[in-house]
Amino acid sequence: MRLSARVTSGIDSPVGTAYARLATRAGRAPLLDLAQAAPAYPPAPAVVDHVTAVAHDPRGAAYAAQAGLPHLREAFAADLAEDHDGWVGPDDVVVTAGCNQAFCLVAAALTQEGDEVVVVRPVYFNHEMWLRMHGVVPVVAEPGPDLVPRAAEVEPLLTPRTRAIVLVTPGNPTGVTVPPDELAAFAALARRHDLALVLDETYRSFRDDPAPAHALFADPAWRDTVVSLHSFSKDLALPGYRVGAVVGSRALLREVMKLLDCVAIGAPRIGQEAAWAGLTKGRDWRAERVAEVAGRRAGFATALADRPGGFELVTCGGFFAWVRHPLDRPTPDVVGDLLREQDVLVLPGTDFQALDDRAMRVSVGNLDAQALDDLVGRLTAFGSST
């Protein structure tokens, strides 16, 4: 058989590549796995109880409505409306099998081969992978010195072939949160040029500012421009349940559902029930986990202030820190040595950008106080040995 050249020319998953490196570790110490943003805590007890009840229900394994369980769409729309002081209803929501699927469906609905989509460096690799493998050109915008993207800097990159601007906030891999006024500027830019503004808000709960992430949903015309993508994996600790959502116009969601019908029919019922239980029965638990991760971010920033082993904190937010190593060697080599010598697994910044500025992505949401102390010791030892 002959395989698609567009797909075979694409990169393999950087996360898969990272875990393949585990075969090279010496195993002198327990593995510190800081490569993936997987919650270190299990789901809320109320979620487990509800999922158990669903599993015993005779209809618990049946197909769900294609757009998603009505009670989940209602609960999630209410959650968004409350968090953003805006207007979001159940008809604005289609439930997907995770946020990555949400992005892929939206990108497929918005683009065709030869189109362009603006993304911001460093780029979440799955977004770029999907676009390239479907013949869509990712146009990479440079962020500001603080790694915050600016609408004014993106506008010169727009062409007649541009179909969307994609932002991840809080960011993956940097953790950087785009301020509400800048998101408003991006929405205005997209509206002027008849584009979609696609916001990946997977980590929206893990912001340091308790104020609304943006006021875009307060604009009655938001559906003409804004597309919001979500995941329940992190704040509800449901990564294996594969449940996320697209929030957008009815016209867009109709096309999303055509695509969804072909690739998954609909998101798994059990995951949707778990998400509903988390939203409606786990509010206090959810707030506690958000505070817990905020404490981990603060602890990490404090620990890196002294630059253990010469490692420097660049940004920290959401689930991630963007850290610069001190060595004059290619970052993938440094990351490989860090795993072999200190049993620490992180992702090189080169997985997210073409340039090598000695950056690494560290999943700080995985670090409790004991693990953080351990990491500082290992970074210090690594720096002194090199």
PDB file of C-alpha atoms in Angstrom, residues 108-262:
ATOM      1  CA  ALA A 108     -11.228  21.060   9.230  1.00  0.00           C
ATOM      2  CA  ALA A 109     -14.479  23.053   9.187  1.00  0.00           C
ATOM      3  CA  LEU A 110     -12.672  26.363   8.644  1.00  0.00           C
ATOM      4  CA  THR A 111      -9.922  25.511   6.174  1.00  0.00           C
ATOM      5  CA  GLN A 112      -9.026  23.745   2.994  1.00  0.00           C
ATOM      6  CA  GLU A 113      -5.705  22.864   1.413  1.00  0.00           C
ATOM      7  CA  GLY A 114      -3.558  25.926   0.782  1.00  0.00           C
ATOM      8  CA  ASP A 115      -5.222  28.102   3.419  1.00  0.00           C
ATOM      9  CA  GLU A 116      -3.267  29.746   6.224  1.00  0.00           C
ATOM     10  CA  VAL A 117      -3.806  29.802   9.974  1.00  0.00           C
ATOM     11  CA  VAL A 118      -1.869  32.133  12.268  1.00  0.00           C
ATOM     12  CA  VAL A 119      -0.344  30.481  15.342  1.00  0.00           C
ATOM     13  CA  VAL A 120       2.029  31.960  17.909  1.00  0.00           C
ATOM     14  CA  ARG A 121       5.556  30.826  18.764  1.00  0.00           C
ATOM     15  CA  PRO A 122       6.142  28.621  20.662  1.00  0.00           C
ATOM     16  CA  VAL A 123       3.371  26.606  19.020  1.00  0.00           C
ATOM     17  CA  TYR A 124       1.418  23.795  20.661  1.00  0.00           C
ATOM     18  CA  PHE A 125       2.734  20.971  18.495  1.00  0.00           C
ATOM     19  CA  ASN A 126      -0.538  19.084  17.917  1.00  0.00           C
ATOM     20  CA  HIS A 127      -2.067  22.181  16.338  1.00  0.00           C
ATOM     21  CA  GLU A 128       0.810  22.563  13.919  1.00  0.00           C
ATOM     22  CA  MET A 129       0.934  18.843  13.189  1.00  0.00           C
ATOM     23  CA  TRP A 130      -2.750  18.716  12.243  1.00  0.00           C
ATOM     24  CA  LEU A 131      -2.588  21.802  10.031  1.00  0.00           C
ATOM     25  CA  ARG A 132       0.483  20.640   8.120  1.00  0.00           C
ATOM     26  CA  MET A 133      -0.846  17.115   7.603  1.00  0.00           C
ATOM     27  CA  HIS A 134      -3.976  18.630   6.030  1.00  0.00           C
ATOM     28  CA  GLY A 135      -2.186  20.973   3.664  1.00  0.00           C
ATOM     29  CA  VAL A 136      -2.874  24.105   5.722  1.00  0.00           C
ATOM     30  CA  VAL A 137       0.028  26.505   6.257  1.00  0.00           C
ATOM     31  CA  PRO A 138       0.745  27.508   9.878  1.00  0.00           C
ATOM     32  CA  VAL A 139       1.947  31.117   9.808  1.00  0.00           C
ATOM     33  CA  VAL A 140       4.000  31.532  12.974  1.00  0.00           C
ATOM     34  CA  ALA A 141       3.721  34.900  14.715  1.00  0.00           C
ATOM     35  CA  GLU A 142       6.384  36.142  17.108  1.00  0.00           C
ATOM     36  CA  PRO A 143       5.233  36.997  20.639  1.00  0.00           C
ATOM     37  CA  GLY A 144       6.428  40.001  22.609  1.00  0.00           C
ATOM     38  CA  PRO A 145       9.446  39.838  24.932  1.00  0.00           C
ATOM     39  CA  ASP A 146       7.107  38.612  27.683  1.00  0.00           C
ATOM     40  CA  LEU A 147       5.915  35.850  25.301  1.00  0.00           C
ATOM     41  CA  VAL A 148       2.448  37.456  25.170  1.00  0.00           C
ATOM     42  CA  PRO A 149       1.103  37.646  21.592  1.00  0.00           C
ATOM     43  CA  ARG A 150      -0.015  41.063  20.355  1.00  0.00           C
ATOM     44  CA  ALA A 151      -2.789  41.652  17.837  1.00  0.00           C
ATOM     45  CA  ALA A 152      -0.954  44.612  16.330  1.00  0.00           C
ATOM     46  CA  GLU A 153       2.026  42.390  15.539  1.00  0.00           C
ATOM     47  CA  VAL A 154      -0.156  39.688  13.988  1.00  0.00           C
ATOM     48  CA  GLU A 155      -2.112  41.916  11.598  1.00  0.00           C
ATOM     49  CA  PRO A 156       0.739  42.307   9.058  1.00  0.00           C
ATOM     50  CA  LEU A 157       0.850  38.513   8.722  1.00  0.00           C
ATOM     51  CA  LEU A 158      -2.727  38.251   7.454  1.00  0.00           C
ATOM     52  CA  THR A 159      -3.296  37.497   3.782  1.00  0.00           C
ATOM     53  CA  PRO A 160      -6.311  36.657   1.606  1.00  0.00           C
ATOM     54  CA  ARG A 161      -5.582  32.992   2.396  1.00  0.00           C
ATOM     55  CA  THR A 162      -5.796  33.446   6.191  1.00  0.00           C
ATOM     56  CA  ARG A 163      -8.786  31.699   7.751  1.00  0.00           C
ATOM     57  CA  ALA A 164      -8.141  31.833  11.494  1.00  0.00           C
ATOM     58  CA  ILE A 165      -5.969  33.068  14.329  1.00  0.00           C
ATOM     59  CA  VAL A 166      -5.289  30.469  17.039  1.00  0.00           C
ATOM     60  CA  LEU A 167      -4.328  31.348  20.605  1.00  0.00           C
ATOM     61  CA  VAL A 168      -3.772  29.025  23.566  1.00  0.00           C
ATOM     62  CA  THR A 169      -4.430  30.798  26.858  1.00  0.00           C
ATOM     63  CA  PRO A 170      -3.092  30.016  29.416  1.00  0.00           C
ATOM     64  CA  GLY A 171      -0.417  28.852  27.072  1.00  0.00           C
ATOM     65  CA  ASN A 172       0.944  25.469  26.197  1.00  0.00           C
ATOM     66  CA  PRO A 173       3.959  25.300  26.444  1.00  0.00           C
ATOM     67  CA  THR A 174       4.735  28.632  28.149  1.00  0.00           C
ATOM     68  CA  GLY A 175       1.846  28.968  30.615  1.00  0.00           C
ATOM     69  CA  VAL A 176       1.475  32.609  29.539  1.00  0.00           C
ATOM     70  CA  THR A 177      -2.045  34.040  29.871  1.00  0.00           C
ATOM     71  CA  VAL A 178      -3.184  36.508  27.219  1.00  0.00           C
ATOM     72  CA  PRO A 179      -4.717  39.530  29.011  1.00  0.00           C
ATOM     73  CA  PRO A 180      -8.441  40.270  28.440  1.00  0.00           C
ATOM     74  CA  ASP A 181      -7.736  43.555  26.635  1.00  0.00           C
ATOM     75  CA  GLU A 182      -5.373  41.817  24.229  1.00  0.00           C
ATOM     76  CA  LEU A 183      -7.947  39.094  23.552  1.00  0.00           C
ATOM     77  CA  ALA A 184     -10.454  41.866  22.800  1.00  0.00           C
ATOM     78  CA  ALA A 185      -7.939  43.341  20.345  1.00  0.00           C
ATOM     79  CA  PHE A 186      -7.535  39.954  18.661  1.00  0.00           C
ATOM     80  CA  ALA A 187     -11.313  39.564  18.393  1.00  0.00           C
ATOM     81  CA  ALA A 188     -11.591  43.001  16.808  1.00  0.00           C
ATOM     82  CA  LEU A 189      -8.776  42.121  14.393  1.00  0.00           C
ATOM     83  CA  ALA A 190     -10.451  38.858  13.424  1.00  0.00           C
ATOM     84  CA  ARG A 191     -13.784  40.629  12.930  1.00  0.00           C
ATOM     85  CA  ARG A 192     -12.233  43.284  10.661  1.00  0.00           C
ATOM     86  CA  HIS A 193     -10.740  40.594   8.441  1.00  0.00           C
ATOM     87  CA  ASP A 194     -13.672  38.159   8.552  1.00  0.00           C
ATOM     88  CA  LEU A 195     -11.634  35.482  10.335  1.00  0.00           C
ATOM     89  CA  ALA A 196     -12.214  33.060  13.178  1.00  0.00           C
ATOM     90  CA  LEU A 197     -10.484  33.704  16.474  1.00  0.00           C
ATOM     91  CA  VAL A 198      -9.923  30.213  17.894  1.00  0.00           C
ATOM     92  CA  LEU A 199      -9.132  30.179  21.618  1.00  0.00           C
ATOM     93  CA  ASP A 200      -7.857  26.971  23.180  1.00  0.00           C
ATOM     94  CA  GLU A 201      -8.890  27.484  26.817  1.00  0.00           C
ATOM     95  CA  THR A 202      -7.914  24.064  28.146  1.00  0.00           C
ATOM     96  CA  TYR A 203      -6.218  25.621  31.188  1.00  0.00           C
ATOM     97  CA  ARG A 204      -8.731  28.418  31.824  1.00  0.00           C
ATOM     98  CA  SER A 205      -9.303  27.352  35.433  1.00  0.00           C
ATOM     99  CA  PHE A 206      -5.588  27.589  36.236  1.00  0.00           C
ATOM    100  CA  ARG A 207      -5.090  31.336  36.034  1.00  0.00           C
ATOM    101  CA  ASP A 208      -3.683  33.511  38.811  1.00  0.00           C
ATOM    102  CA  ASP A 209      -6.280  36.234  38.195  1.00  0.00           C
ATOM    103  CA  PRO A 210      -9.763  35.389  39.555  1.00  0.00           C
ATOM    104  CA  ALA A 211     -11.379  37.931  37.204  1.00  0.00           C
ATOM    105  CA  PRO A 212     -12.999  36.630  33.985  1.00  0.00           C
ATOM    106  CA  ALA A 213     -10.490  35.411  31.405  1.00  0.00           C
ATOM    107  CA  HIS A 214     -12.114  37.682  28.832  1.00  0.00           C
ATOM    108  CA  ALA A 215     -15.300  39.570  28.066  1.00  0.00           C
ATOM    109  CA  LEU A 216     -15.763  38.195  24.563  1.00  0.00           C
ATOM    110  CA  PHE A 217     -18.967  36.292  25.387  1.00  0.00           C
ATOM    111  CA  ALA A 218     -20.561  39.530  26.580  1.00  0.00           C
ATOM    112  CA  ASP A 219     -20.629  40.791  22.985  1.00  0.00           C
ATOM    113  CA  PRO A 220     -23.964  39.724  21.415  1.00  0.00           C
ATOM    114  CA  ALA A 221     -22.100  39.182  18.124  1.00  0.00           C
ATOM    115  CA  TRP A 222     -19.381  36.936  19.567  1.00  0.00           C
ATOM    116  CA  ARG A 223     -20.537  33.930  17.547  1.00  0.00           C
ATOM    117  CA  ASP A 224     -19.561  35.658  14.283  1.00  0.00           C
ATOM    118  CA  THR A 225     -15.895  35.543  15.262  1.00  0.00           C
ATOM    119  CA  VAL A 226     -15.048  33.649  18.450  1.00  0.00           C
ATOM    120  CA  VAL A 227     -14.563  29.884  18.711  1.00  0.00           C
ATOM    121  CA  SER A 228     -13.675  28.581  22.167  1.00  0.00           C
ATOM    122  CA  LEU A 229     -12.179  25.117  22.726  1.00  0.00           C
ATOM    123  CA  HIS A 230     -12.246  23.328  26.062  1.00  0.00           C
ATOM    124  CA  SER A 231     -11.084  20.246  27.917  1.00  0.00           C
ATOM    125  CA  PHE A 232     -12.308  18.621  31.111  1.00  0.00           C
ATOM    126  CA  SER A 233      -9.072  16.657  31.461  1.00  0.00           C
ATOM    127  CA  LYS A 234      -7.179  18.966  33.786  1.00  0.00           C
ATOM    128  CA  ASP A 235      -9.539  20.765  36.176  1.00  0.00           C
ATOM    129  CA  LEU A 236     -11.751  17.673  36.580  1.00  0.00           C
ATOM    130  CA  ALA A 237      -8.861  15.153  36.351  1.00  0.00           C
ATOM    131  CA  LEU A 238     -10.467  13.209  33.491  1.00  0.00           C
ATOM    132  CA  PRO A 239      -7.742  12.855  30.829  1.00  0.00           C
ATOM    133  CA  GLY A 240      -8.539   9.217  30.084  1.00  0.00           C
ATOM    134  CA  TYR A 241     -12.255   9.884  29.699  1.00  0.00           C
ATOM    135  CA  ARG A 242     -11.585  11.980  26.574  1.00  0.00           C
ATOM    136  CA  VAL A 243     -14.154  14.753  26.824  1.00  0.00           C
ATOM    137  CA  GLY A 244     -13.929  18.369  25.673  1.00  0.00           C
ATOM    138  CA  ALA A 245     -16.065  20.882  23.836  1.00  0.00           C
ATOM    139  CA  VAL A 246     -16.361  23.371  20.991  1.00  0.00           C
ATOM    140  CA  VAL A 247     -18.203  26.605  21.719  1.00  0.00           C
ATOM    141  CA  GLY A 248     -19.195  28.577  18.642  1.00  0.00           C
ATOM    142  CA  SER A 249     -21.861  29.593  16.153  1.00  0.00           C
ATOM    143  CA  ARG A 250     -24.594  27.239  15.034  1.00  0.00           C
ATOM    144  CA  ALA A 251     -23.308  27.436  11.465  1.00  0.00           C
ATOM    145  CA  LEU A 252     -19.838  26.282  12.552  1.00  0.00           C
ATOM    146  CA  LEU A 253     -21.195  23.618  14.897  1.00  0.00           C
ATOM    147  CA  ARG A 254     -23.279  22.115  12.104  1.00  0.00           C
ATOM    148  CA  GLU A 255     -20.106  21.505  10.104  1.00  0.00           C
ATOM    149  CA  VAL A 256     -18.281  20.264  13.197  1.00  0.00           C
ATOM    150  CA  MET A 257     -21.021  17.681  13.738  1.00  0.00           C
ATOM    151  CA  LYS A 258     -20.692  16.410  10.172  1.00  0.00           C
ATOM    152  CA  LEU A 259     -17.038  15.755  10.816  1.00  0.00           C
ATOM    153  CA  LEU A 260     -17.670  14.364  14.295  1.00  0.00           C
ATOM    154  CA  ASP A 261     -20.157  11.870  12.880  1.00  0.00           C
ATOM    155  CA  CYS A 262     -17.422  10.476  10.648  1.00  0.00           C
TER     156      CYS A 262
END
